[in-house]
Each structure stands twice: as structure tokens, then as C-alpha cells.
PDB file of C-alpha atoms in Angstrom:
ATOM      1  CA  UNK G1483      -0.025   0.124  -0.594  1.00  0.00           C
ATOM      2  CA  UNK G1484       1.374   3.362  -0.976  1.00  0.00           C
ATOM      3  CA  UNK G1485       0.915   6.538   0.744  1.00  0.00           C
ATOM      4  CA  UNK G1486      -0.904   9.535  -0.982  1.00  0.00           C
ATOM      5  CA  UNK G1487       1.970  12.570  -0.883  1.00  0.00           C
ATOM      6  CA  UNK G1488      -1.006  14.624   0.873  1.00  0.00           C
ATOM      7  CA  UNK G1489      -0.200  12.231   3.288  1.00  0.00           C
ATOM      8  CA  UNK G1490       2.945  12.413   4.377  1.00  0.00           C
ATOM      9  CA  UNK G1491       4.386  13.445   7.346  1.00  0.00           C
ATOM     10  CA  UNK G1492       5.983  17.668   7.120  1.00  0.00           C
ATOM     11  CA  UNK G1493       9.601  18.878   9.527  1.00  0.00           C
ATOM     12  CA  UNK G1494      10.024  21.254  10.987  1.00  0.00           C
ATOM     13  CA  UNK G1495      12.039  22.791   8.133  1.00  0.00           C
ATOM     14  CA  UNK G1496       9.055  22.605   5.989  1.00  0.00           C
ATOM     15  CA  UNK G1497       6.913  23.897   8.653  1.00  0.00           C
ATOM     16  CA  UNK G1498       9.614  27.053   8.611  1.00  0.00           C
ATOM     17  CA  UNK G1499       8.909  27.000   5.382  1.00  0.00           C
ATOM     18  CA  UNK G1500       5.345  27.873   5.050  1.00  0.00           C
ATOM     19  CA  UNK G1501       5.531  29.779   7.798  1.00  0.00           C
ATOM     20  CA  UNK G1502       8.296  32.595   5.663  1.00  0.00           C
ATOM     21  CA  UNK G1503       5.731  31.872   2.436  1.00  0.00           C
ATOM     22  CA  UNK G1504       2.343  32.893   4.471  1.00  0.00           C
ATOM     23  CA  UNK G1505       4.886  36.494   5.366  1.00  0.00           C
ATOM     24  CA  UNK G1506       5.642  37.061   2.227  1.00  0.00           C
ATOM     25  CA  UNK G1507       1.358  37.073   1.490  1.00  0.00           C
ATOM     26  CA  UNK G1508       1.443  39.158   4.681  1.00  0.00           C
ATOM     27  CA  UNK G1509       3.592  41.740   3.500  1.00  0.00           C
ATOM     28  CA  UNK G1510       1.999  42.370   0.266  1.00  0.00           C
ATOM     29  CA  UNK G1511      -1.169  42.500   1.771  1.00  0.00           C
ATOM     30  CA  UNK G1512      -2.958  39.517   0.399  1.00  0.00           C
ATOM     31  CA  UNK G1513      -3.451  38.656   5.012  1.00  0.00           C
ATOM     32  CA  UNK G1514      -4.105  40.468   7.139  1.00  0.00           C
ATOM     33  CA  UNK G1515      -2.079  40.234  10.758  1.00  0.00           C
ATOM     34  CA  UNK G1516      -4.575  38.283  12.468  1.00  0.00           C
ATOM     35  CA  UNK G1517      -5.496  35.729   9.836  1.00  0.00           C
ATOM     36  CA  UNK G1518      -1.551  34.981  10.002  1.00  0.00           C
ATOM     37  CA  UNK G1519      -2.002  34.389  13.277  1.00  0.00           C
ATOM     38  CA  UNK G1520      -4.568  32.103  12.474  1.00  0.00           C
ATOM     39  CA  UNK G1521      -2.921  30.596   9.841  1.00  0.00           C
ATOM     40  CA  UNK G1522       0.975  30.545  11.145  1.00  0.00           C
ATOM     41  CA  UNK G1523      -0.666  28.861  14.660  1.00  0.00           C
ATOM     42  CA  UNK G1524      -2.404  26.644  12.344  1.00  0.00           C
ATOM     43  CA  UNK G1525       0.891  25.276  10.204  1.00  0.00           C
ATOM     44  CA  UNK G1526       2.878  24.209  13.593  1.00  0.00           C
ATOM     45  CA  UNK G1527       0.175  22.099  14.234  1.00  0.00           C
ATOM     46  CA  UNK G1528      -0.490  20.653  10.689  1.00  0.00           C
ATOM     47  CA  UNK G1529       1.292  16.737  10.141  1.00  0.00           C
ATOM     48  CA  UNK G1530       0.927  16.379   6.895  1.00  0.00           C
ATOM     49  CA  UNK G1531       1.985  17.747   3.676  1.00  0.00           C
ATOM     50  CA  UNK G1532      -2.354  17.628   2.656  1.00  0.00           C
ATOM     51  CA  UNK G1533      -2.482  20.072   5.828  1.00  0.00           C
ATOM     52  CA  UNK G1534      -0.228  22.212   5.420  1.00  0.00           C
ATOM     53  CA  UNK G1535      -1.501  23.138   1.460  1.00  0.00           C
ATOM     54  CA  UNK G1536      -4.619  23.732   2.590  1.00  0.00           C
ATOM     55  CA  UNK G1537      -3.612  26.602   4.710  1.00  0.00           C
ATOM     56  CA  UNK G1538      -2.363  27.727   0.937  1.00  0.00           C
ATOM     57  CA  UNK G1539      -5.605  26.527  -1.531  1.00  0.00           C
ATOM     58  CA  UNK G1540      -6.888  30.624  -1.748  1.00  0.00           C
ATOM     59  CA  UNK G1541      -3.273  31.806  -2.412  1.00  0.00           C
ATOM     60  CA  UNK G1542      -1.073  32.274  -5.230  1.00  0.00           C
ATOM     61  CA  UNK G1543       2.644  31.769  -5.351  1.00  0.00           C
ATOM     62  CA  UNK G1544       5.185  31.570  -3.041  1.00  0.00           C
ATOM     63  CA  UNK G1545       3.582  28.185  -1.703  1.00  0.00           C
ATOM     64  CA  UNK G1546       5.200  25.374  -0.024  1.00  0.00           C
ATOM     65  CA  UNK G1547       8.133  23.754  -1.465  1.00  0.00           C
ATOM     66  CA  UNK G1548       9.102  20.561  -0.073  1.00  0.00           C
ATOM     67  CA  UNK G1549      11.506  18.884  -2.881  1.00  0.00           C
ATOM     68  CA  UNK G1550      13.881  21.933  -1.859  1.00  0.00           C
ATOM     69  CA  UNK G1551      12.911  22.107   1.696  1.00  0.00           C
ATOM     70  CA  UNK G1552      13.687  18.011   1.820  1.00  0.00           C
ATOM     71  CA  UNK G1553      16.727  19.306   0.090  1.00  0.00           C
ATOM     72  CA  UNK G1554      17.917  21.891   2.832  1.00  0.00           C
ATOM     73  CA  UNK G1555      17.150  19.898   5.690  1.00  0.00           C
ATOM     74  CA  UNK G1556      19.585  17.509   4.640  1.00  0.00           C
ATOM     75  CA  UNK G1557      22.565  19.328   4.445  1.00  0.00           C
ATOM     76  CA  UNK G1558      21.759  20.194   8.034  1.00  0.00           C
ATOM     77  CA  UNK G1559      21.394  16.374   9.026  1.00  0.00           C
ATOM     78  CA  UNK G1560      25.036  16.217   9.948  1.00  0.00           C
ATOM     79  CA  UNK G1561      24.428  17.805  13.302  1.00  0.00           C
ATOM     80  CA  UNK G1562      26.235  20.860  12.739  1.00  0.00           C
ATOM     81  CA  UNK G1563      25.258  24.646  11.710  1.00  0.00           C
ATOM     82  CA  UNK G1564      25.992  25.864   8.109  1.00  0.00           C
ATOM     83  CA  UNK G1565      30.000  26.086   8.140  1.00  0.00           C
ATOM     84  CA  UNK G1566      31.501  29.424   9.481  1.00  0.00           C
ATOM     85  CA  UNK G1567      33.577  29.589   5.719  1.00  0.00           C
ATOM     86  CA  UNK G1568      30.211  29.979   4.242  1.00  0.00           C
ATOM     87  CA  UNK G1569      28.948  32.325   5.947  1.00  0.00           C
ATOM     88  CA  UNK G1570      29.455  36.369   5.532  1.00  0.00           C
ATOM     89  CA  UNK G1571      32.906  37.894   6.556  1.00  0.00           C
ATOM     90  CA  UNK G1572      30.506  40.672   7.931  1.00  0.00           C
ATOM     91  CA  UNK G1573      28.621  38.011   9.868  1.00  0.00           C
ATOM     92  CA  UNK G1574      31.757  35.642  10.739  1.00  0.00           C
ATOM     93  CA  UNK G1575      33.432  39.392  12.113  1.00  0.00           C
ATOM     94  CA  UNK G1576      30.983  40.453  14.457  1.00  0.00           C
ATOM     95  CA  UNK G1577      30.391  36.982  15.978  1.00  0.00           C
ATOM     96  CA  UNK G1578      34.216  37.555  17.182  1.00  0.00           C
ATOM     97  CA  UNK G1579      33.376  41.185  18.537  1.00  0.00           C
ATOM     98  CA  UNK G1580      31.188  39.429  20.829  1.00  0.00           C
ATOM     99  CA  UNK G1581      34.307  38.077  23.041  1.00  0.00           C
ATOM    100  CA  UNK G1582      36.684  40.346  22.132  1.00  0.00           C
ATOM    101  CA  UNK G1583      33.887  43.079  23.475  1.00  0.00           C
ATOM    102  CA  UNK G1584      33.819  40.848  26.593  1.00  0.00           C
ATOM    103  CA  UNK G1585      37.766  42.129  27.112  1.00  0.00           C
ATOM    104  CA  UNK G1586      37.457  45.498  25.745  1.00  0.00           C
ATOM    105  CA  UNK G1587      34.976  45.508  28.725  1.00  0.00           C
ATOM    106  CA  UNK G1588      37.602  44.606  31.374  1.00  0.00           C
ATOM    107  CA  UNK G1589      40.062  46.665  30.115  1.00  0.00           C
ATOM    108  CA  UNK G1590      37.791  49.447  30.159  1.00  0.00           C
ATOM    109  CA  UNK G1591      36.541  48.732  33.810  1.00  0.00           C
ATOM    110  CA  UNK G1592      40.364  48.512  35.442  1.00  0.00           C
ATOM    111  CA  UNK G1593      41.628  51.186  33.373  1.00  0.00           C
ATOM    112  CA  UNK G1594      39.397  54.418  32.759  1.00  0.00           C
ATOM    113  CA  UNK G1595      35.558  54.269  34.567  1.00  0.00           C
ATOM    114  CA  UNK G1596      35.048  51.966  37.229  1.00  0.00           C
ATOM    115  CA  UNK G1597      31.307  51.277  36.253  1.00  0.00           C
ATOM    116  CA  UNK G1598      29.762  48.385  36.495  1.00  0.00           C
ATOM    117  CA  UNK G1599      27.876  49.092  33.119  1.00  0.00           C
ATOM    118  CA  UNK G1600      30.553  48.448  31.011  1.00  0.00           C
ATOM    119  CA  UNK G1601      29.914  44.927  31.529  1.00  0.00           C
ATOM    120  CA  UNK G1602      27.029  45.416  29.554  1.00  0.00           C
ATOM    121  CA  UNK G1603      29.297  45.869  26.175  1.00  0.00           C
ATOM    122  CA  UNK G1604      29.310  42.517  25.160  1.00  0.00           C
ATOM    123  CA  UNK G1605      25.452  42.312  25.535  1.00  0.00           C
ATOM    124  CA  UNK G1606      24.978  44.995  23.631  1.00  0.00           C
ATOM    125  CA  UNK G1607      27.515  43.847  20.362  1.00  0.00           C
ATOM    126  CA  UNK G1608      25.821  40.453  20.891  1.00  0.00           C
ATOM    127  CA  UNK G1609      22.090  42.265  20.586  1.00  0.00           C
ATOM    128  CA  UNK G1610      23.351  44.489  17.838  1.00  0.00           C
ATOM    129  CA  UNK G1611      24.568  41.689  15.786  1.00  0.00           C
ATOM    130  CA  UNK G1612      21.070  39.530  16.466  1.00  0.00           C
ATOM    131  CA  UNK G1613      19.349  42.102  15.042  1.00  0.00           C
ATOM    132  CA  UNK G1614      21.454  42.051  12.123  1.00  0.00           C
ATOM    133  CA  UNK G1615      21.693  38.482  11.258  1.00  0.00           C
ATOM    134  CA  UNK G1616      18.581  37.360  13.131  1.00  0.00           C
ATOM    135  CA  UNK G1617      16.662  34.359  12.726  1.00  0.00           C
ATOM    136  CA  UNK G1618      19.541  32.829  10.503  1.00  0.00           C
ATOM    137  CA  UNK G1619      21.833  32.630  13.148  1.00  0.00           C
ATOM    138  CA  UNK G1620      19.876  32.095  16.161  1.00  0.00           C
ATOM    139  CA  UNK G1621      17.809  29.354  14.110  1.00  0.00           C
ATOM    140  CA  UNK G1622      21.342  27.411  13.632  1.00  0.00           C
ATOM    141  CA  UNK G1623      22.760  28.056  16.852  1.00  0.00           C
ATOM    142  CA  UNK G1624      19.095  26.594  17.879  1.00  0.00           C
ATOM    143  CA  UNK G1625      19.528  23.230  15.529  1.00  0.00           C
ATOM    144  CA  UNK G1626      23.196  23.077  16.985  1.00  0.00           C
ATOM    145  CA  UNK G1627      21.921  22.878  20.514  1.00  0.00           C
ATOM    146  CA  UNK G1628      19.331  20.270  20.215  1.00  0.00           C
ATOM    147  CA  UNK G1629      21.297  17.840  18.131  1.00  0.00           C
ATOM    148  CA  UNK G1630      24.394  18.136  21.013  1.00  0.00           C
ATOM    149  CA  UNK G1631      21.804  17.534  23.873  1.00  0.00           C
ATOM    150  CA  UNK G1632      19.974  14.731  22.246  1.00  0.00           C
ATOM    151  CA  UNK G1633      23.817  13.056  21.597  1.00  0.00           C
ATOM    152  CA  UNK G1634      24.384  13.841  24.936  1.00  0.00           C
ATOM    153  CA  UNK G1635      21.120  11.603  25.817  1.00  0.00           C
ATOM    154  CA  UNK G1636      19.184  14.623  27.721  1.00  0.00           C
ATOM    155  CA  UNK G1637      16.543  14.595  25.463  1.00  0.00           C
ATOM    156  CA  UNK G1638      14.909  17.583  24.344  1.00  0.00           C
TER     157      UNK G1638
END
């Protein structure tokens, strides 16, 4: 007995792709904020391709593309975030700036200011980096942490 394509279960990567596509429809005005919220909640609860595609029946392209998303998820199967060599140079430099800013904060504290709030500098650098590279950065780190915890036997 062969399973229908619409009955195949979807992955988190496919859910994220669908939410991204709904975001595109929201940005051009095809969906209102309330309807976007309702549909993204339904995407999070969807289990099969058919349930996911039903949320896009009244929308033109872009729609979820299962073949491309599966290819993207297979590249993450190794359990590592995207290689730093593949990331933009500016992003790699900013990531290096976070620990360097901690060193600068210590130096500033003991040489010039002697006020505690200089230790907020690394947090500020991290927040600005997160705002610039946002989901790409956090998403890869979350996946890496989840896989590492699972490998160590700590569950989810």
C-alpha cells in the first residue's frame, strides 16, 4: 500500500518554509495580521503535507515547496550549523566581536571607568548582531544545541 503524497508527514524545516511564505503574503497585503497569526498557528499544528497545503489553497505562489526544503534539511543532517566559511565575512567578524568586547569591557573597567555597566558591552554587541543576522544566526545555534543535547542523552 502506497502512501499518498498529501499524507506524508512534514518536518520542522517545511513548517518554517511555510511560515516564511505566509510572511511574504502578509507583506504584500494578501493576508491581514490576524489571519496571518491564525494560519501560522495552524502551520505549527500541521502534521501532513495536505494539511499544510490546505492553508495555501486561496493564495497564489509562493507556496510550500517540499522538494527544496527537504534538500535544505538534508544538508543539516550532519548536526552542525552551516559552516562559518559559508557565512558572510561581516557576520563572522561580528561573531568574533562578542568575546572581544568582553575583553574590552574588562580593560575599560579596570583602567578608565570603574563602573559596572561597561560589562553590558558584550550583550549590546550580541544584541546588535542578532538584530542584523537574526533568525539565520539563532536558528542554526538552536539546531546545534538541540542535536548536542540529544546526543548527550539529555532529551529535548
